[in-house]
Amino acid sequence: MGKIKQEKPDTDLDTTVVKEEDTYDEKLRNVNAISQPMASKKLTKKIHKLIEKAAKHKTYLRNGLKDVQVRLRKGESGLVVFAGDVTPVEIMCHLPAVCEERNIPYCYTPSRKDLGAAMGVKRGTVAMLIREHPEYQDLYDKLKTELSTLPIPS
């Protein structure tokens, strides 16, 4: 009595799951009430490009709530980008006031998953601090002026 080999079923069928990407407007439905000033669709794309460039340099992109809080408290400056779809809001609702106090431009983007994807990781992130670097100085300066002109909520 020997072992009987069982044949595996045919796996010719394509079983990959294709998840459709949400549009910008659909992502805006998930944002919090405090997510102001919100970056426009065009500005969000520019921010993602800057994040991709900054992620190539080790200390020029700070991500995560705790790291951004520490760096702001220690006096680091740059551009701060927050995710708008964070729950609970209380974990980060104090950071915009800190940015305004220190004259650091900031804005919200609709999705934390997109922020993580722009950085090159699969996990989303709540907050990012982008420091200036000579390699992407022109894009950094453009975004800094655009973020400075966004209306700050009262």
Short mmCIF file of C-alpha atoms in Angstrom, two decimals:
data_model
loop_
_atom_site.label_atom_id
_atom_site.label_comp_id
_atom_site.label_asym_id
_atom_site.label_seq_id
_atom_site.Cartn_x
_atom_site.Cartn_y
_atom_site.Cartn_z
CA MET A 1 0.00 0.00 0.00
CA GLY A 2 1.52 3.21 -1.15
CA LYS A 3 0.51 6.79 -0.98
CA ILE A 4 -1.99 7.98 -3.50
CA LYS A 5 -1.10 11.31 -5.03
CA GLN A 6 -3.96 13.70 -5.21
CA GLU A 7 -4.00 16.11 -8.08
CA LYS A 8 -4.20 19.76 -7.26
CA PRO A 9 -7.12 21.60 -8.81
CA ASP A 10 -6.35 23.79 -11.81
CA THR A 11 -5.27 27.24 -10.75
CA ASP A 12 -5.54 28.78 -14.17
CA LEU A 13 -8.24 31.15 -13.01
CA ASP A 14 -7.10 34.65 -12.13
CA THR A 15 -7.88 35.03 -8.44
CA THR A 16 -6.18 38.36 -7.82
CA VAL A 17 -8.26 40.91 -6.02
CA VAL A 18 -8.39 44.23 -7.78
CA LYS A 19 -9.38 47.04 -5.48
CA GLU A 20 -10.56 50.15 -7.22
CA GLU A 21 -8.88 53.33 -6.11
CA ASP A 22 -11.18 55.87 -4.51
CA THR A 23 -11.41 59.22 -6.23
CA TYR A 24 -10.40 62.44 -4.52
CA ASP A 25 -14.03 63.37 -3.86
CA GLU A 26 -14.76 59.98 -2.28
CA LYS A 27 -11.75 60.38 0.00
CA LEU A 28 -13.00 63.82 1.04
CA ARG A 29 -16.14 62.23 2.46
CA ASN A 30 -14.03 60.42 5.08
CA VAL A 31 -12.17 63.43 6.47
CA ASN A 32 -12.65 64.89 9.94
CA ALA A 33 -14.33 68.17 10.78
CA ILE A 34 -11.04 69.78 11.86
CA SER A 35 -9.25 68.98 8.58
CA GLN A 36 -8.71 72.57 7.49
CA PRO A 37 -6.94 73.80 5.35
CA MET A 38 -7.47 70.86 3.00
CA ALA A 39 -5.12 70.54 0.03
CA SER A 40 -6.74 70.60 -3.39
CA LYS A 41 -6.37 67.64 -5.73
CA LYS A 42 -3.55 69.34 -7.63
CA LEU A 43 -1.76 70.39 -4.44
CA THR A 44 -2.10 66.87 -3.03
CA LYS A 45 -0.30 65.45 -6.07
CA LYS A 46 2.52 67.97 -5.62
CA ILE A 47 2.79 67.04 -1.94
CA HIS A 48 3.02 63.35 -2.83
CA LYS A 49 5.81 64.10 -5.33
CA LEU A 50 7.73 66.00 -2.67
CA ILE A 51 7.27 63.14 -0.20
CA GLU A 52 8.63 60.66 -2.76
CA LYS A 53 11.74 62.80 -3.24
CA ALA A 54 12.23 63.44 0.48
CA ALA A 55 11.87 59.75 1.34
CA LYS A 56 15.12 59.04 -0.51
CA HIS A 57 17.06 61.06 2.07
CA LYS A 58 17.26 59.58 5.53
CA THR A 59 16.59 62.45 7.94
CA TYR A 60 14.66 64.82 5.67
CA LEU A 61 11.28 63.14 6.08
CA ARG A 62 9.87 62.62 9.56
CA ASN A 63 6.76 60.50 9.68
CA GLY A 64 4.45 59.37 12.39
CA LEU A 65 2.65 61.31 15.07
CA LYS A 66 5.20 60.82 17.84
CA ASP A 67 8.24 61.64 15.70
CA VAL A 68 6.63 64.79 14.28
CA GLN A 69 5.61 65.95 17.77
CA VAL A 70 9.15 65.47 19.08
CA ARG A 71 10.74 67.25 16.11
CA LEU A 72 8.36 70.21 16.33
CA ARG A 73 9.02 70.52 20.06
CA LYS A 74 12.79 70.44 19.46
CA GLY A 75 12.49 73.27 16.93
CA GLU A 76 12.85 71.52 13.58
CA SER A 77 11.16 73.38 10.75
CA GLY A 78 9.78 72.41 7.38
CA LEU A 79 6.40 71.59 5.90
CA VAL A 80 3.90 69.58 7.92
CA VAL A 81 1.34 67.38 6.21
CA PHE A 82 -1.50 65.79 8.16
CA ALA A 83 -3.89 63.06 7.10
CA GLY A 84 -7.52 64.13 7.19
CA ASP A 85 -9.06 60.72 7.83
CA VAL A 86 -7.65 60.13 11.32
CA THR A 87 -9.81 58.70 14.08
CA PRO A 88 -9.93 59.60 16.91
CA VAL A 89 -9.20 63.24 16.11
CA GLU A 90 -8.01 63.97 19.65
CA ILE A 91 -4.64 62.27 19.06
CA MET A 92 -3.49 65.05 16.74
CA CYS A 93 -5.86 68.01 17.11
CA HIS A 94 -3.23 70.03 19.04
CA LEU A 95 -0.57 69.91 16.31
CA PRO A 96 -2.00 72.58 13.96
CA ALA A 97 -1.88 75.07 16.85
CA VAL A 98 1.78 74.16 17.45
CA CYS A 99 2.52 74.72 13.76
CA GLU A 100 0.79 78.12 13.78
CA GLU A 101 2.69 79.11 16.92
CA ARG A 102 6.03 78.33 15.25
CA ASN A 103 5.04 79.74 11.81
CA ILE A 104 5.37 76.35 10.12
CA PRO A 105 3.13 75.91 7.06
CA TYR A 106 0.81 72.90 7.24
CA CYS A 107 -2.13 71.35 5.45
CA TYR A 108 -4.30 68.26 5.41
CA THR A 109 -4.56 65.63 2.69
CA PRO A 110 -7.59 63.34 2.37
CA SER A 111 -5.96 59.95 2.95
CA ARG A 112 -3.33 58.60 5.35
CA LYS A 113 -2.86 55.53 3.15
CA ASP A 114 -1.87 57.77 0.23
CA LEU A 115 0.70 59.52 2.43
CA GLY A 116 2.24 56.17 3.30
CA ALA A 117 2.18 55.04 -0.32
CA ALA A 118 3.94 58.23 -1.43
CA MET A 119 6.62 57.47 1.14
CA GLY A 120 7.02 53.97 -0.30
CA VAL A 121 5.47 51.87 2.48
CA LYS A 122 2.22 49.94 2.62
CA ARG A 123 1.18 51.38 5.96
CA GLY A 124 -0.45 54.79 6.23
CA THR A 125 0.84 57.65 8.34
CA VAL A 126 -0.95 60.36 10.33
CA ALA A 127 1.57 63.21 10.11
CA MET A 128 4.76 64.09 8.22
CA LEU A 129 7.41 66.74 8.56
CA ILE A 130 9.36 67.45 5.37
CA ARG A 131 12.65 69.34 5.71
CA GLU A 132 14.29 71.22 2.87
CA HIS A 133 17.08 69.64 0.83
CA PRO A 134 19.02 71.04 -2.15
CA GLU A 135 17.88 68.18 -4.42
CA TYR A 136 14.19 69.19 -4.29
CA GLN A 137 14.56 72.83 -3.23
CA ASP A 138 12.47 74.30 -6.06
CA LEU A 139 9.46 72.05 -5.42
CA TYR A 140 9.83 72.62 -1.68
CA ASP A 141 9.78 76.41 -2.12
CA LYS A 142 6.72 76.28 -4.39
CA LEU A 143 4.82 74.16 -1.90
CA LYS A 144 5.89 76.34 1.01
CA THR A 145 4.44 79.44 -0.65
CA GLU A 146 1.25 77.59 -1.62
CA LEU A 147 0.76 76.23 1.90
CA SER A 148 1.42 79.66 3.39
CA THR A 149 -1.34 81.17 1.26
CA LEU A 150 -3.94 78.58 2.28
CA PRO A 151 -6.59 80.08 4.57
CA ILE A 152 -6.05 79.16 8.22
CA PRO A 153 -9.30 78.35 10.02
CA SER A 154 -10.26 80.61 12.88
#
